[in-house]
């Protein structure tokens, strides 16, 4: 899979340079989908981990307001299908870029193509700490210790935010260093740790809704 | 001109339909003759009575009559225990997790019963709009899960309607308001209907409408207010007649009906006098009730709705003050105590510009108009209301698509086998937010066959969930190592299969043929009697102009027709009547000739 030269394609119909690879705002036409659509290009925003969330939201609204299958109910079946697929892709792009951990994962997959993805690497000492946290959580769930659970949730949230703020310098480094692998492994550790924290958080939320 | 896609609010107590006209969206018909049908049904020997015409039979024939069928849509017997206890008609288990309602000798699925109401709406709309209607947008409560939505879609299909979209009732209300008043910001829609409560918070920004949170209580609504009143009435009756048994279906219906009337009357006045008449028990009981008393009694019910509102706000990450507009939906919001409560909870005066009875149907009609290509200045971004996923080892629920994902959506997960040489996997599809499948709704299951035999954990089975813009879920799977495409059979747990829908439609078609035959039979019998009278009156002429053989043939044929009049086949009767007509033609011709002649003579003396 070759990386698409992002953000530089022209409309299939009128030839205007496209802001989003999904839709031409100049001649209001749906664009054919490529198998490796770049999420950033789908939303018409610059690549990179640090992004303007307001712009992301604005672009999503603009593009969704044109692509949606509701506007193609009376079109040809090919167009109907295309608008459905393009909208699905736009939704996926938006969901993946909006959340910083999902965005980081997506970017890593783009940058680290061909590298073995190690699901298990974790920051040193993290797992041991999590085991003891997990035991603590089990006990609190057992006792239905609501104030305790709330405190625990805040603690996990804080840890998660800590991981999040650690992502920015790593992505900046990724732009400047040659040894991508080292930085990527650091990123991977943080993302794996976040998934772990999230699974603990999910358990608390589950108990809250019962 | 664009085609007409009508909007239908298929309600627990009332169903109505709206459309977009040149002057704007409005309920179809006039105030006197609106496209509105109370959601009531009664089964008679000659078919269905629907709406107002069925109301009297709720009391006279409670075991053959149905109300609140919406509560049963897409649900299983085990979930309905509480509801069923309150209902005078009989609900029984049917195939899979379906239920059927027994009415006399027959039994019907909730889908069939709802389709009868939808058919009536369709017929009425066609008559009032003077054109055929094939497509509709139907509204459902926000908390309806996939099975309940599918059941609604199937009801439409049985009624001959292509349900192009199912939208949430509060969302429809927000569309009607937002577009009417060109509002922007956060809108809270408080919907207290007949049987259910829903709170939805929507964000209106630019041309996009998005649901940011919903919450609700499926067992809370106007019926509960009625129930509070029924309890008050029962107490008042028992005070006077201590040994009275009020558990029979007829008494329960009378109490319920009076409660509804008193509730409505109390919306307009401070105190209401009521009369409870139980003819079977020879009781006529008078009483009175103050609006304050009702307010006090329903306080706990309102508290429950505000707990839901608080949860919805917290899910949306909003505070009370962030809500820009409050919209009321549902007949129960006409109760003054409800309005006052909502106002103090949100700190905003709720909107009442559009009739809360009509607002949902109107919103649905606007969405229908958009789908028909009539406008493109707004877009409703619908989301998956509850997570969708599959059952994995140990009965855990593994989410594939999370809640609030925008539609259309698609996600894949890879799963594997647990036993060596396993060649098939059964995939159970669930919907919910809990960790274990036992706490989620089962939507169906399918079997993935033809996996080449491999060691456990080796096959990579990719399961893909797709939800289209209409909320329709399709699940597919394939094994990645071998590239084997999965053979999928989806068996809906609470829904009807296509074959069952076809069978119902065919049966209702046969029924239509039956009805037609019945009507013709009556018509032909009347014709036969008229012909007999004509022959008798003109027999003198027959003796003059017909020979004996001809007269004998007529008499013989009259006997045959008389015999066929007792049969049930209209076509046989018609054939014999036609034969009689041929035999008597010379007589008719001359009888007519004579009549003409006599007339001519009178005119020219």
Tab-separated table of C-alpha atoms in Angstrom, chain B residues 125-348:
chain	number	residue	atom	x	y	z
B	125	UNK	CA	-54.231	9.910	3.677
B	126	UNK	CA	-54.844	8.671	0.137
B	127	UNK	CA	-58.456	9.743	0.271
B	128	UNK	CA	-57.643	13.170	1.706
B	129	UNK	CA	-54.663	13.841	-0.582
B	130	UNK	CA	-56.308	12.233	-3.604
B	131	UNK	CA	-53.212	10.295	-4.606
B	132	UNK	CA	-51.629	6.960	-3.816
B	133	UNK	CA	-49.135	6.886	-0.984
B	134	UNK	CA	-46.352	4.338	-1.096
B	135	UNK	CA	-43.655	5.753	1.137
B	136	UNK	CA	-43.527	6.994	4.686
B	137	UNK	CA	-41.243	8.154	7.466
B	138	UNK	CA	-42.412	6.578	10.726
B	139	UNK	CA	-41.389	7.776	14.173
B	140	UNK	CA	-40.434	5.633	17.163
B	141	UNK	CA	-39.345	6.455	20.729
B	142	UNK	CA	-35.634	7.222	21.058
B	143	UNK	CA	-35.055	4.218	23.330
B	144	UNK	CA	-36.443	1.727	20.772
B	145	UNK	CA	-33.782	-0.843	20.017
B	146	UNK	CA	-33.085	-2.415	16.667
B	147	UNK	CA	-35.685	-5.176	17.144
B	148	UNK	CA	-38.405	-2.661	17.978
B	149	UNK	CA	-37.461	-0.485	15.005
B	150	UNK	CA	-37.454	-3.510	12.742
B	151	UNK	CA	-40.889	-4.521	14.019
B	152	UNK	CA	-42.159	-1.041	13.106
B	153	UNK	CA	-40.630	-1.319	9.646
B	154	UNK	CA	-42.276	-4.725	9.182
B	155	UNK	CA	-45.656	-3.360	10.255
B	156	UNK	CA	-45.269	-0.739	7.526
B	157	UNK	CA	-44.327	-3.367	4.980
B	158	UNK	CA	-47.397	-5.460	5.814
B	159	UNK	CA	-49.535	-2.334	5.375
B	160	UNK	CA	-48.047	-1.843	1.914
B	161	UNK	CA	-45.837	1.075	2.892
B	162	UNK	CA	-42.181	1.448	2.042
B	163	UNK	CA	-40.782	2.810	5.299
B	164	UNK	CA	-37.980	4.933	3.881
B	165	UNK	CA	-36.840	6.072	7.302
B	166	UNK	CA	-37.455	5.451	10.967
B	167	UNK	CA	-36.701	8.540	13.070
B	168	UNK	CA	-36.904	9.206	16.775
B	169	UNK	CA	-39.996	11.022	17.975
B	170	UNK	CA	-38.080	13.710	19.910
B	171	UNK	CA	-35.821	14.245	16.926
B	172	UNK	CA	-38.851	14.744	14.716
B	173	UNK	CA	-40.177	17.272	17.208
B	174	UNK	CA	-36.844	19.115	17.215
B	175	UNK	CA	-36.863	19.247	13.404
B	176	UNK	CA	-40.363	20.694	13.396
B	177	UNK	CA	-39.389	23.348	15.945
B	178	UNK	CA	-35.877	24.077	14.770
B	179	UNK	CA	-36.921	24.674	11.198
B	180	UNK	CA	-40.046	26.529	12.169
B	181	UNK	CA	-38.215	29.022	14.360
B	182	UNK	CA	-34.742	28.787	12.783
B	183	UNK	CA	-33.214	27.943	16.133
B	184	UNK	CA	-29.564	27.164	16.851
B	185	UNK	CA	-27.971	25.675	19.936
B	186	UNK	CA	-29.000	22.912	22.324
B	187	UNK	CA	-32.602	21.795	22.358
B	188	UNK	CA	-34.062	19.512	25.017
B	189	UNK	CA	-37.124	17.567	23.927
B	190	UNK	CA	-39.257	16.349	26.815
B	191	UNK	CA	-41.634	13.707	25.542
B	192	UNK	CA	-44.230	12.288	27.888
B	193	UNK	CA	-46.525	10.163	25.793
B	194	UNK	CA	-49.166	7.591	26.562
B	195	UNK	CA	-46.885	4.829	27.699
B	196	UNK	CA	-43.356	6.081	27.650
B	197	UNK	CA	-41.056	8.892	28.617
B	198	UNK	CA	-38.145	10.145	26.532
B	199	UNK	CA	-35.700	12.978	26.942
B	200	UNK	CA	-33.447	13.864	24.035
B	201	UNK	CA	-30.885	16.606	23.734
B	202	UNK	CA	-30.087	17.762	20.232
B	203	UNK	CA	-27.506	20.111	18.897
B	204	UNK	CA	-28.646	22.376	16.065
B	205	UNK	CA	-25.698	23.936	14.321
B	206	UNK	CA	-25.647	25.223	10.788
B	207	UNK	CA	-27.762	22.874	8.743
B	208	UNK	CA	-26.936	19.861	10.895
B	209	UNK	CA	-29.145	18.386	13.591
B	210	UNK	CA	-27.427	15.926	15.856
B	211	UNK	CA	-28.710	13.929	18.800
B	212	UNK	CA	-26.151	14.335	21.587
B	213	UNK	CA	-27.907	12.370	24.320
B	214	UNK	CA	-31.087	10.474	24.963
B	215	UNK	CA	-32.519	8.898	28.038
B	216	UNK	CA	-35.869	7.505	28.930
B	217	UNK	CA	-38.153	5.272	30.824
B	218	UNK	CA	-40.081	2.690	28.865
B	219	UNK	CA	-42.589	2.243	31.646
B	220	UNK	CA	-43.645	5.758	32.375
B	221	UNK	CA	-46.287	7.817	30.630
B	222	UNK	CA	-49.770	9.192	30.553
B	223	UNK	CA	-51.105	5.710	31.253
B	224	UNK	CA	-49.350	5.912	34.620
B	225	UNK	CA	-51.169	9.143	35.385
B	226	UNK	CA	-54.371	7.311	34.446
B	227	UNK	CA	-53.349	4.501	36.759
B	228	UNK	CA	-52.878	6.935	39.628
B	229	UNK	CA	-56.397	8.174	38.970
B	230	UNK	CA	-57.766	4.640	38.719
B	231	UNK	CA	-56.298	3.942	42.149
B	232	UNK	CA	-57.991	7.060	43.507
B	233	UNK	CA	-61.331	6.052	41.966
B	234	UNK	CA	-61.022	2.482	43.196
B	235	UNK	CA	-60.366	3.743	46.716
B	236	UNK	CA	-63.324	6.058	46.518
B	237	UNK	CA	-65.579	3.212	45.270
B	238	UNK	CA	-64.327	0.789	47.906
B	239	UNK	CA	-64.996	3.333	50.621
B	240	UNK	CA	-68.633	3.180	49.656
B	241	UNK	CA	-68.892	-0.472	48.537
B	242	UNK	CA	-66.299	-2.373	50.585
B	243	UNK	CA	-66.797	-5.780	48.936
B	244	UNK	CA	-66.743	-4.612	45.356
B	245	UNK	CA	-64.685	-6.595	42.877
B	246	UNK	CA	-63.255	-4.280	40.233
B	247	UNK	CA	-60.856	-6.725	38.607
B	248	UNK	CA	-63.045	-7.825	35.695
B	249	UNK	CA	-62.058	-6.483	32.244
B	250	UNK	CA	-65.198	-4.409	31.812
B	251	UNK	CA	-64.824	-2.544	35.147
B	252	UNK	CA	-61.152	-1.983	34.478
B	253	UNK	CA	-61.941	-0.459	31.121
B	254	UNK	CA	-64.592	1.832	32.579
B	255	UNK	CA	-62.219	3.018	35.306
B	256	UNK	CA	-59.464	3.576	32.764
B	257	UNK	CA	-61.733	5.471	30.405
B	258	UNK	CA	-63.036	7.739	33.168
B	259	UNK	CA	-59.479	8.367	34.357
B	260	UNK	CA	-58.480	9.517	30.883
B	261	UNK	CA	-61.468	11.856	30.681
B	262	UNK	CA	-60.852	13.324	34.118
B	263	UNK	CA	-57.172	13.877	33.316
B	264	UNK	CA	-58.037	15.785	30.163
B	265	UNK	CA	-60.716	17.808	31.937
B	266	UNK	CA	-58.262	18.765	34.671
B	267	UNK	CA	-55.940	20.338	32.095
B	268	UNK	CA	-58.472	23.102	31.696
B	269	UNK	CA	-60.003	23.527	35.133
B	270	UNK	CA	-59.108	23.472	38.804
B	271	UNK	CA	-61.693	20.909	39.814
B	272	UNK	CA	-63.620	18.217	37.991
B	273	UNK	CA	-66.708	16.246	38.866
B	274	UNK	CA	-66.867	12.700	37.568
B	275	UNK	CA	-69.379	9.884	37.397
B	276	UNK	CA	-68.393	6.212	37.488
B	277	UNK	CA	-71.072	4.074	35.948
B	278	UNK	CA	-70.782	0.305	36.296
B	279	UNK	CA	-74.012	-0.992	34.758
B	280	UNK	CA	-73.188	-4.668	35.403
B	281	UNK	CA	-72.893	-3.898	39.092
B	282	UNK	CA	-75.774	-1.409	39.098
B	283	UNK	CA	-73.508	1.297	40.452
B	284	UNK	CA	-73.510	4.979	39.618
B	285	UNK	CA	-70.877	6.716	41.704
B	286	UNK	CA	-70.217	10.460	41.791
B	287	UNK	CA	-67.017	12.098	42.930
B	288	UNK	CA	-64.831	15.126	42.427
B	289	UNK	CA	-61.135	15.755	42.070
B	290	UNK	CA	-58.981	18.882	42.372
B	291	UNK	CA	-56.105	19.634	40.024
B	292	UNK	CA	-53.876	20.162	43.073
B	293	UNK	CA	-54.618	16.654	44.249
B	294	UNK	CA	-53.600	15.229	40.859
B	295	UNK	CA	-50.392	17.302	40.951
B	296	UNK	CA	-49.547	15.928	44.352
B	297	UNK	CA	-50.256	12.357	43.283
B	298	UNK	CA	-48.099	12.466	40.164
B	299	UNK	CA	-45.131	14.125	41.864
B	300	UNK	CA	-43.185	10.838	42.157
B	301	UNK	CA	-43.764	10.145	38.446
B	302	UNK	CA	-42.390	13.547	37.496
B	303	UNK	CA	-39.400	13.046	39.744
B	304	UNK	CA	-38.525	9.957	37.709
B	305	UNK	CA	-38.641	11.947	34.472
B	306	UNK	CA	-36.300	14.585	35.889
B	307	UNK	CA	-33.835	11.934	37.016
B	308	UNK	CA	-33.699	10.850	33.369
B	309	UNK	CA	-33.250	14.474	32.260
B	310	UNK	CA	-30.311	14.885	34.645
B	311	UNK	CA	-28.682	11.743	33.259
B	312	UNK	CA	-29.129	12.921	29.682
B	313	UNK	CA	-27.528	16.264	30.549
B	314	UNK	CA	-24.553	14.566	32.152
B	315	UNK	CA	-24.156	12.174	29.179
B	316	UNK	CA	-24.051	15.189	26.888
B	317	UNK	CA	-21.550	16.913	29.166
B	318	UNK	CA	-23.951	19.822	29.631
B	319	UNK	CA	-25.374	21.784	32.532
B	320	UNK	CA	-29.002	22.900	32.962
B	321	UNK	CA	-28.101	26.390	31.810
B	322	UNK	CA	-26.581	25.186	28.521
B	323	UNK	CA	-29.997	24.234	27.177
B	324	UNK	CA	-31.254	26.959	24.849
B	325	UNK	CA	-34.727	25.650	24.140
B	326	UNK	CA	-37.153	23.196	25.697
B	327	UNK	CA	-39.753	21.508	23.525
B	328	UNK	CA	-42.715	19.548	24.857
B	329	UNK	CA	-44.078	16.505	23.084
B	330	UNK	CA	-46.877	14.104	23.909
B	331	UNK	CA	-50.409	14.551	25.151
B	332	UNK	CA	-49.377	14.168	28.787
B	333	UNK	CA	-47.397	17.413	28.634
B	334	UNK	CA	-50.756	19.189	28.462
B	335	UNK	CA	-51.167	18.424	32.173
B	336	UNK	CA	-50.368	21.772	33.886
B	337	UNK	CA	-48.339	20.110	36.670
B	338	UNK	CA	-46.053	18.539	34.044
B	339	UNK	CA	-45.444	21.880	32.328
B	340	UNK	CA	-44.693	23.627	35.580
B	341	UNK	CA	-42.257	20.891	36.590
B	342	UNK	CA	-40.366	21.025	33.284
B	343	UNK	CA	-40.130	24.782	33.453
B	344	UNK	CA	-38.600	24.761	36.893
B	345	UNK	CA	-36.200	21.915	36.077
B	346	UNK	CA	-34.677	23.559	32.988
B	347	UNK	CA	-35.300	27.128	34.099
B	348	UNK	CA	-36.860	27.893	30.729
